[in-house]
């Protein structure tokens, strides 16, 4: 069974992690046998997400299993960018993951951890200029929902993370499952 790990931190944007979680867990429910397990990973078991939303993660940075898909949530990432333990865990997990992905400003954390170097990427429209300035070797794309470059997937903000996650369901399983998942979620998938 594949392991999908969604990394969150204090001030993570709720829909940047909750929406992909919903996509992957809904897709798994629609299968005869679940093709993957999805879990939240954070430095501490409890996280205070953006807007004061309390979240309890499945795993911490020291006890999470190896992941096949690493997804890093966006949010207010300033403190997370200076968190050595978080960056080291991302680097280690990303080095062995089949897919390394992010929603919104999660791309900053992947770049800071050295998991995005010169790939085509995107992030939330409001953070495009900052991503370009901070990581000039990245080929930052604008006006696009998500970008795939090799086994790296990055998306723009919030709802674009749903589109990217559905694309990943298609890559990991099938187009039919991605379409069925979007329909189950009553979501108009922008491919």
XYZ file of C-alpha atoms in Angstrom:
191
model
C 0.000 0.000 0.000
C 1.346 3.421 -0.965
C 1.979 5.969 1.769
C 0.923 9.571 1.109
C 2.323 11.975 3.697
C 1.006 15.537 3.941
C 3.339 17.788 5.913
C 1.787 20.584 7.949
C 3.085 23.135 10.447
C 1.749 25.977 12.587
C -0.137 28.458 10.400
C -0.520 25.978 7.533
C -3.441 26.941 5.297
C -6.308 24.601 6.234
C -7.528 23.867 2.708
C -3.960 23.438 1.436
C -3.757 20.196 3.422
C -7.391 19.285 4.092
C -8.402 19.390 0.416
C -5.657 16.998 -0.799
C -6.405 14.790 2.221
C -10.051 14.679 1.140
C -9.141 13.904 -2.482
C -6.858 10.990 -1.577
C -9.105 9.567 1.150
C -12.216 9.827 -1.046
C -10.387 8.119 -3.912
C -9.298 5.316 -1.575
C -12.910 4.838 -0.393
C -14.052 4.444 -3.995
C -11.674 1.527 -4.599
C -12.389 -2.118 -3.808
C -9.156 -2.206 -1.818
C -7.514 1.025 -0.725
C -4.454 1.693 -2.899
C -2.899 4.058 -0.351
C -2.967 5.422 3.141
C -2.922 9.178 3.624
C -1.629 10.802 6.795
C -0.732 14.177 8.249
C 2.857 14.718 9.438
C 4.113 17.585 11.597
C 6.928 18.417 13.985
C 4.621 18.141 16.994
C 1.547 15.945 17.133
C -0.685 19.024 17.521
C -0.614 21.947 15.113
C -2.464 25.246 15.145
C -3.304 25.814 11.496
C -4.213 29.176 10.015
C -7.200 30.918 11.555
C -6.729 29.088 14.872
C -7.799 25.708 13.459
C -6.419 22.962 15.761
C -5.164 19.807 14.036
C -3.826 16.545 15.412
C -1.381 14.826 13.058
C -1.019 11.076 12.580
C 2.785 11.204 12.791
C 5.595 13.482 13.866
C 8.805 14.221 11.993
C 10.569 11.490 13.974
C 8.060 8.639 13.676
C 6.469 8.870 10.217
C 6.845 5.911 7.840
C 8.655 6.205 4.501
C 6.364 7.988 2.042
C 5.765 7.341 -1.630
C 4.146 10.755 -2.056
C 5.383 13.765 -0.096
C 2.998 16.724 -0.153
C 3.914 19.963 1.624
C 1.131 22.323 2.561
C 1.281 26.058 2.048
C 0.474 28.700 4.587
C 2.379 31.276 6.590
C 5.722 29.568 6.072
C 8.193 32.097 7.541
C 8.942 30.141 10.721
C 8.873 26.822 8.891
C 11.573 28.074 6.487
C 13.957 28.419 9.446
C 13.019 25.076 11.027
C 16.054 22.826 10.532
C 14.294 19.708 11.820
C 11.436 20.213 9.363
C 13.735 20.922 6.404
C 15.911 17.888 7.190
C 12.823 15.654 7.436
C 11.516 16.987 4.114
C 14.870 16.382 2.443
C 15.105 12.835 3.761
C 11.509 11.965 2.847
C 11.739 13.637 -0.547
C 14.952 11.873 -1.496
C 13.201 8.495 -1.444
C 9.639 9.520 -2.439
C 8.281 8.708 -5.889
C 6.467 12.052 -5.973
C 7.411 15.341 -4.278
C 4.550 17.833 -4.305
C 3.354 21.065 -2.766
C 0.323 23.272 -2.555
C 0.739 27.048 -2.648
C 3.727 28.287 -0.614
C 4.766 24.729 0.212
C 7.026 25.192 -2.831
C 9.184 27.558 -0.738
C 9.814 24.790 1.797
C 10.645 22.239 -0.888
C 13.102 24.695 -2.461
C 14.659 25.577 0.894
C 15.101 21.850 1.582
C 16.836 21.440 -1.786
C 14.049 19.313 -3.278
C 13.240 21.941 -5.900
C 16.334 23.300 -7.619
C 15.798 24.258 -11.259
C 12.404 22.733 -12.066
C 9.339 24.405 -13.528
C 7.129 25.262 -10.535
C 4.244 27.432 -9.442
C 2.756 28.819 -6.242
C -0.037 31.171 -5.186
C -0.227 34.222 -7.488
C 0.542 36.543 -4.579
C 3.870 34.762 -3.914
C 5.187 34.350 -7.483
C 7.574 37.337 -7.322
C 8.916 36.302 -3.914
C 9.553 32.724 -5.078
C 11.409 34.013 -8.140
C 13.505 36.381 -6.070
C 14.353 33.902 -3.334
C 15.066 30.958 -5.675
C 16.174 32.437 -9.027
C 17.179 29.058 -10.510
C 13.538 27.884 -10.434
C 11.448 28.347 -13.571
C 8.407 29.875 -11.859
C 5.223 29.665 -13.944
C 2.314 32.096 -13.650
C -1.390 31.785 -14.412
C -1.419 27.998 -14.191
C -3.190 25.719 -11.689
C -0.362 23.211 -11.284
C 2.937 22.272 -12.882
C 4.451 18.816 -13.332
C 8.200 18.559 -13.935
C 9.480 15.002 -13.677
C 8.305 13.667 -10.334
C 7.802 17.183 -8.944
C 4.285 18.625 -8.790
C 3.538 22.108 -7.484
C 0.238 23.929 -7.443
C -1.105 27.409 -6.988
C -3.263 28.180 -3.968
C -6.007 26.277 -2.181
C -8.415 24.974 -4.866
C -5.554 24.411 -7.313
C -4.282 21.860 -4.793
C -7.472 19.880 -5.376
C -6.858 19.887 -9.134
C -3.240 18.789 -8.614
C -4.292 16.041 -6.194
C -6.846 14.703 -8.673
C -4.115 14.690 -11.324
C -1.961 12.679 -8.947
C -4.809 10.204 -8.352
C -4.858 9.736 -12.125
C -1.077 9.191 -12.188
C -1.093 6.774 -9.233
C -4.202 4.826 -10.212
C -6.387 5.823 -13.174
C -8.191 8.646 -14.902
C -11.497 6.970 -14.080
C -10.753 7.034 -10.355
C -9.781 10.713 -10.561
C -13.004 11.527 -12.423
C -15.099 9.451 -10.005
C -13.423 11.178 -7.057
C -14.134 14.638 -8.469
C -17.751 13.616 -9.069
C -18.089 12.186 -5.545
C -16.734 15.462 -4.168
C -19.109 17.415 -6.437
C -16.034 19.246 -7.726
C -15.458 20.610 -11.236
C -11.939 19.318 -11.891
C -9.830 21.784 -13.882
C -7.347 19.535 -15.639
